[in-house]
Amino acid sequence: MRENALAALHHEDSPKQVPMYDIRIDDYIIQTIMKTSFVDVPTEVACLRKLGFAMITAHPLNIGKTEFYDSKTGRGGYIDEWGREYVFINGMKFYAKGHLQEDDLDAKEWDPTVEARYKNVKEVVKKAEDLAVIGRVGGTFERALLAVGPEKFFKYIYDRPDFLSQLLERINNYWIEIGKMEIDLGVDAILLTDDLAYRSGPYLSPHHMAKFIWPTFKKRVNTLQKVPIILHTDGNINSLLDSIVDVGINGIHSLEPTAGMDIGEVKRQYGDKLVLLGNIDCGWLLTHGTEQEVIEVVKRTIAQAASGGGYFLSTSNGVHRGVKIANLLAMCRAGRKYGKYPIKI
């Protein structure tokens, strides 16, 4: 399985099978499939192998979070080292607001050398068996947006651009060091997660993307280009694809179909430049569709995107707990059946 993933990551046209992958599978899904109440790295690896996946994500860990409990609402949560506040509702985590202030910037360390950050990465690399490993690094835009809060972020673009540039640089330098360490630990690729768009299009104008975001991406790619770098972003990113190629990104995940991302068209225009991952709708199809509908979409997607290699069958975001397990299994069966090279659909 790893060989197929590596062939796709390096855009080789000789894999035996379309590899399958997802950024993360919810613990509830893993528990149900594996019939266990406990999820650790070996359990996750076993689940992915059972599904036929070819690659697993290794996650660096946040440290130093402050937990809280609100007796009035009955909700608990935490504020992490970046100032992002999250609350738990019905067992699921939701972003609440950002607490990072301008005066905090000099006081924050965000030390990428802390050994505890790499506990999961080390264990995944060690226990991945025949799965390729992709190491996650966070984004500059999304991390800054959530740290200060969306309202302040967009205000700072105009009122405090120097501070915003400093914040983005600090965040980017932190993630560069995380990525370098992950590569040294043995990951096969880097996954840069930064949601740049909504369903209607990018959050920032082309001018502000060029001023604030693309330089951080370019610096990141130049430093970490020993391995393929895959960008995860939701939303309609059609207008961003040229820039994504220009800064040196090697592949793109999630190609959200409900946001107007036509994987066939992306393949035609960028298939020789970008590895494509995703496009199987996890918002409606995998949660409410029938197994046959899932199979038909998988067949169509493979037919559109798999020829010539450079494609991973994957959902449009991740396998969240709302996904029907029967539909996930149908997706995987169809991927194994119709994803054999040469593609004959």
Coordinates of C-alpha atoms in Angstrom, one line a residue:
M1 CA 0.0 0.0 0.0
R2 CA 2.8 2.4 0.8
E3 CA 4.3 1.9 -2.6
N4 CA 1.1 3.1 -4.2
A5 CA 0.9 6.1 -2.0
L6 CA 4.5 7.1 -2.8
A7 CA 3.9 6.7 -6.5
A8 CA 1.0 9.0 -6.3
L9 CA 2.8 11.5 -4.1
H10 CA 5.6 11.7 -6.5
H11 CA 3.3 11.8 -9.5
E12 CA 4.6 8.6 -11.0
D13 CA 2.3 6.9 -13.6
S14 CA 3.0 3.4 -12.4
P15 CA 1.0 2.6 -9.3
K16 CA -0.9 -0.7 -9.2
Q17 CA -3.9 0.8 -7.4
V18 CA -5.4 4.2 -6.7
P19 CA -4.3 4.8 -3.1
M20 CA -6.9 5.8 -0.5
Y21 CA -6.3 8.4 2.3
D22 CA -8.0 10.8 4.7
I23 CA -6.6 13.4 7.0
R24 CA -8.3 11.9 10.0
I25 CA -11.0 9.4 10.9
D26 CA -13.1 10.2 13.9
D27 CA -12.4 8.0 16.9
Y28 CA -16.1 7.0 17.0
I29 CA -15.8 5.6 13.5
I30 CA -12.6 3.7 14.4
Q31 CA -14.1 2.3 17.6
T32 CA -17.2 1.1 15.7
I33 CA -15.2 -0.6 12.9
M34 CA -12.7 -2.1 15.2
K35 CA -15.2 -3.0 17.9
T36 CA -13.2 -1.4 20.7
S37 CA -13.7 1.5 23.1
F38 CA -10.1 2.6 22.9
V39 CA -8.2 4.2 20.1
D40 CA -4.4 4.3 20.0
V41 CA -2.0 4.4 17.1
P42 CA -1.9 0.6 16.5
T43 CA -5.7 0.6 16.5
E44 CA -5.8 3.4 14.0
V45 CA -3.2 1.7 11.8
A46 CA -5.2 -1.6 11.9
C47 CA -8.4 0.3 11.0
L48 CA -6.8 2.0 8.0
R49 CA -5.3 -1.2 6.8
K50 CA -8.7 -2.9 7.1
L51 CA -10.3 -0.2 5.0
G52 CA -7.5 -0.4 2.4
F53 CA -6.0 3.0 3.1
A54 CA -2.4 3.6 1.9
M55 CA -1.4 6.6 4.1
I56 CA -1.8 7.8 7.7
T57 CA -1.4 11.4 9.1
A58 CA 1.0 12.1 11.9
H59 CA -0.1 15.0 14.1
P60 CA 2.2 17.3 16.2
L61 CA 0.7 18.0 19.6
N62 CA -0.3 21.3 21.1
I63 CA 0.9 21.7 24.7
G64 CA 0.1 24.0 27.6
K65 CA -3.6 24.3 27.2
T66 CA -5.8 25.7 30.0
E67 CA -9.0 23.8 30.6
F68 CA -12.2 25.3 32.0
Y69 CA -15.8 24.4 32.9
D70 CA -18.7 26.8 32.7
S71 CA -21.3 25.8 35.3
K72 CA -23.9 28.1 33.8
T73 CA -23.9 26.4 30.4
G74 CA -22.6 23.0 31.6
R75 CA -20.0 23.1 28.9
G76 CA -16.3 22.5 29.2
G77 CA -13.4 23.5 27.0
Y78 CA -9.9 24.8 26.8
I79 CA -7.8 27.7 25.6
D80 CA -4.7 26.4 23.8
E81 CA -1.2 27.9 23.7
W82 CA -2.2 30.0 20.6
G83 CA -5.1 31.7 22.5
R84 CA -7.8 29.7 20.6
E85 CA -10.8 28.8 22.8
Y86 CA -12.7 25.6 22.1
V87 CA -15.8 24.2 23.7
F88 CA -17.2 20.7 23.7
I89 CA -20.8 20.1 22.8
N90 CA -22.2 16.6 22.6
G91 CA -18.7 15.2 22.5
M92 CA -17.6 17.4 19.6
K93 CA -15.1 20.3 19.6
F94 CA -16.1 23.7 18.4
Y95 CA -14.1 26.9 18.0
A96 CA -15.5 29.7 20.2
K97 CA -13.2 32.7 20.0
G98 CA -9.6 34.0 20.0
H99 CA -7.8 35.5 22.9
L100 CA -4.4 36.5 21.5
Q101 CA -3.6 40.2 22.1
E102 CA -1.1 42.4 20.4
D103 CA 0.9 42.7 23.6
D104 CA 1.1 38.9 23.8
L105 CA 3.3 38.4 20.8
D106 CA 6.7 39.1 22.4
A107 CA 5.8 37.0 25.4
K108 CA 4.8 33.9 23.5
E109 CA 7.4 31.3 22.9
W110 CA 5.7 28.6 20.8
D111 CA 8.8 26.5 21.1
P112 CA 9.0 23.9 18.3
T113 CA 11.8 22.0 20.0
V114 CA 9.7 20.7 22.9
E115 CA 10.0 16.9 22.7
A116 CA 6.4 16.3 23.8
R117 CA 5.1 17.8 20.6
Y118 CA 6.4 14.9 18.6
K119 CA 5.0 12.0 20.6
N120 CA 2.3 11.1 18.0
V121 CA 4.6 11.7 15.0
K122 CA 7.3 9.3 16.4
E123 CA 4.8 6.6 17.2
V124 CA 3.0 6.8 13.9
V125 CA 6.3 6.6 12.0
K126 CA 7.4 3.7 14.1
K127 CA 4.1 1.7 13.9
A128 CA 2.7 2.6 10.4
E129 CA 3.6 -0.8 9.0
D130 CA 3.0 -0.7 5.3
L131 CA 1.3 2.7 5.3
A132 CA 3.0 5.9 4.1
V133 CA 3.1 8.7 6.6
I134 CA 2.3 12.3 6.0
G135 CA 3.2 14.8 8.7
R136 CA 0.8 17.6 9.4
V137 CA 1.9 21.2 9.8
G138 CA -0.7 24.0 10.5
G139 CA -1.4 27.0 8.4
T140 CA -0.4 30.7 8.7
F141 CA -3.7 32.2 7.8
E142 CA -6.1 30.0 9.7
R143 CA -3.9 29.8 12.8
A144 CA -3.6 33.6 13.0
L145 CA -7.3 34.1 12.2
L146 CA -8.4 31.8 15.1
A147 CA -5.7 33.0 17.5
V148 CA -6.8 36.7 17.5
G149 CA -10.4 36.0 16.3
P150 CA -11.9 36.6 12.8
E151 CA -13.2 40.1 13.6
K152 CA -9.8 41.4 14.8
F153 CA -7.9 39.6 12.0
F154 CA -9.8 41.3 9.2
K155 CA -9.5 44.6 11.1
Y156 CA -5.7 44.2 11.4
I157 CA -5.4 43.8 7.7
Y158 CA -6.2 47.5 7.3
D159 CA -5.4 49.0 10.8
R160 CA -2.3 46.9 11.9
P161 CA -0.8 45.3 8.9
D162 CA 2.7 45.4 10.4
F163 CA 1.5 43.5 13.5
L164 CA -0.3 41.0 11.3
S165 CA 2.8 40.4 9.2
Q166 CA 4.8 39.8 12.4
L167 CA 2.3 37.3 13.7
L168 CA 2.1 35.4 10.4
E169 CA 5.9 35.3 10.3
R170 CA 6.2 33.9 13.8
I171 CA 3.6 31.3 13.1
N172 CA 5.2 30.3 9.8
N173 CA 8.7 30.0 11.3
Y174 CA 7.2 27.8 14.0
W175 CA 5.6 25.5 11.5
I176 CA 8.8 25.4 9.4
E177 CA 10.7 24.0 12.4
I178 CA 7.9 21.5 13.1
G179 CA 8.0 20.3 9.4
K180 CA 11.8 20.0 9.5
M181 CA 11.6 17.8 12.6
E182 CA 8.9 15.7 11.1
I183 CA 11.0 15.1 8.0
D184 CA 14.0 14.2 10.2
L185 CA 11.7 11.7 12.0
G186 CA 10.9 10.0 8.8
V187 CA 7.6 11.2 7.3
D188 CA 7.1 10.6 3.6
A189 CA 5.3 13.9 2.9
I190 CA 4.1 17.1 4.6
L191 CA 0.4 18.1 4.9
L192 CA 0.0 21.8 5.2
T193 CA -3.5 22.5 6.6
D194 CA -4.8 26.0 6.0
D195 CA -8.5 26.7 5.1
L196 CA -8.2 29.6 2.6
A197 CA -11.7 29.6 1.2
Y198 CA -15.4 29.2 1.8
R199 CA -17.9 27.7 -0.6
S200 CA -18.2 31.0 -2.4
G201 CA -14.5 31.7 -2.8
P202 CA -11.4 32.8 -0.9
Y203 CA -11.6 34.6 2.4
L204 CA -9.0 37.2 1.3
S205 CA -8.6 39.3 -1.8
P206 CA -5.9 38.5 -4.4
H207 CA -4.0 41.6 -3.2
H208 CA -4.1 40.5 0.5
M209 CA -3.2 36.9 -0.4
A210 CA -0.2 38.2 -2.3
K211 CA 0.8 40.5 0.6
F212 CA 0.2 38.3 3.6
I213 CA -0.2 34.6 2.7
W214 CA 1.7 33.5 -0.4
P215 CA 5.1 34.7 0.8
T216 CA 4.7 32.4 3.9
F217 CA 3.8 29.5 1.7
K218 CA 6.8 30.1 -0.6
K219 CA 9.2 30.2 2.4
R220 CA 7.7 27.1 3.8
V221 CA 8.0 25.2 0.5
N222 CA 11.5 26.3 -0.1
T223 CA 12.5 25.0 3.3
L224 CA 10.6 21.7 3.3
Q225 CA 10.8 20.6 -0.3
K226 CA 12.8 17.4 0.5
V227 CA 9.4 15.7 0.5
P228 CA 6.1 16.4 -1.4
I229 CA 4.0 19.1 0.2
I230 CA 0.2 18.7 0.1
L231 CA -2.1 21.6 0.9
H232 CA -5.4 21.0 2.5
T233 CA -8.0 23.7 2.1
D234 CA -11.7 23.6 1.9
G235 CA -13.9 25.8 -0.2
N236 CA -13.9 27.1 -3.8
I237 CA -10.2 27.6 -4.6
N238 CA -10.5 27.7 -8.4
S239 CA -9.1 31.2 -8.4
L240 CA -6.2 30.2 -6.1
L241 CA -4.9 27.2 -8.0
D242 CA -2.4 29.1 -10.2
S243 CA -0.9 30.7 -7.1
I244 CA -0.8 27.3 -5.3
V245 CA 1.2 25.9 -8.2
D246 CA 3.4 29.0 -8.4
V247 CA 4.5 28.8 -4.8
G248 CA 5.6 25.2 -5.3
I249 CA 2.9 23.2 -3.6
N250 CA 2.9 19.6 -4.9
G251 CA -0.7 18.5 -4.3
I252 CA -4.1 19.7 -3.1
H253 CA -6.7 18.2 -0.8
S254 CA -10.0 18.4 -0.5
L255 CA -11.4 19.6 -3.8
E256 CA -14.9 20.1 -2.2
P257 CA -17.5 19.3 -4.8
T258 CA -20.3 21.2 -3.0
A259 CA -18.1 24.3 -3.2
G260 CA -17.9 24.1 -7.0
M261 CA -14.6 22.1 -7.3
D262 CA -14.9 20.0 -10.5
I263 CA -12.1 17.4 -10.1
G264 CA -12.3 16.5 -13.8
E265 CA -11.6 20.2 -14.8
V266 CA -8.9 20.5 -12.1
K267 CA -7.3 17.3 -13.5
R268 CA -7.4 18.7 -17.1
Q269 CA -5.8 22.0 -16.1
Y270 CA -3.4 21.0 -13.3
G271 CA -3.1 17.3 -13.4
D272 CA 0.5 17.5 -14.6
K273 CA 1.4 19.9 -11.8
L274 CA -0.6 18.9 -8.7
V275 CA -1.4 15.6 -7.0
L276 CA -5.1 15.5 -6.4
L277 CA -6.7 14.2 -3.2
G278 CA -10.4 14.2 -2.3
N279 CA -13.7 15.2 -3.9
I280 CA -15.9 12.5 -2.3
D281 CA -18.5 14.6 -0.6
C282 CA -18.6 14.0 3.2
G283 CA -21.3 16.6 3.8
W284 CA -24.3 15.0 2.2
L285 CA -23.2 11.9 0.1
L286 CA -21.4 10.0 2.8
T287 CA -23.8 11.0 5.6
H288 CA -27.2 10.8 3.8
G289 CA -26.6 9.1 0.5
T290 CA -27.2 5.4 -0.4
E291 CA -24.3 2.9 -0.8
Q292 CA -25.1 2.7 -4.5
E293 CA -24.9 6.5 -4.9
V294 CA -21.5 6.4 -3.1
I295 CA -20.3 3.7 -5.5
E296 CA -21.4 5.6 -8.6
V297 CA -19.6 8.8 -7.4
V298 CA -16.4 6.9 -6.6
K299 CA -16.5 5.3 -10.1
R300 CA -17.0 8.7 -11.8
T301 CA -14.3 10.4 -9.7
I302 CA -11.8 7.7 -10.4
A303 CA -12.6 7.9 -14.1
Q304 CA -12.1 11.7 -14.1
A305 CA -9.0 11.9 -11.9
A306 CA -7.0 8.7 -11.7
S307 CA -5.6 8.4 -15.2
G308 CA -1.8 9.0 -15.3
G309 CA -1.5 8.7 -11.5
G310 CA -1.2 11.5 -9.1
Y311 CA -4.6 10.9 -7.4
F312 CA -5.7 9.7 -4.0
L313 CA -9.3 8.6 -3.4
S314 CA -10.4 10.6 -0.3
T315 CA -13.3 12.5 1.2
S316 CA -13.8 16.2 0.7
N317 CA -12.7 17.0 4.3
G318 CA -12.4 14.0 6.6
V319 CA -14.3 11.0 8.0
H320 CA -16.3 12.7 10.7
R321 CA -18.7 10.9 13.1
G322 CA -21.7 11.8 11.0
V323 CA -20.5 9.6 8.1
K324 CA -22.5 6.4 7.7
I325 CA -20.0 3.6 8.2
A326 CA -21.8 1.6 5.5
N327 CA -21.1 4.4 3.1
L328 CA -17.5 4.6 4.1
L329 CA -17.1 0.9 3.6
A330 CA -18.9 1.2 0.2
M331 CA -16.5 4.0 -0.8
C332 CA -13.5 1.8 0.1
R333 CA -14.9 -1.3 -1.7
A334 CA -15.5 0.7 -4.8
G335 CA -12.0 2.3 -4.6
R336 CA -10.4 -1.1 -4.4
K337 CA -12.5 -2.5 -7.2
Y338 CA -12.4 0.3 -9.7
G339 CA -9.1 1.9 -8.8
K340 CA -6.9 -0.8 -10.3
Y341 CA -4.4 0.5 -13.0
P342 CA -4.8 0.7 -15.9
I343 CA -8.1 2.4 -15.2
K344 CA -10.9 0.8 -17.2
I345 CA -14.1 2.5 -16.2

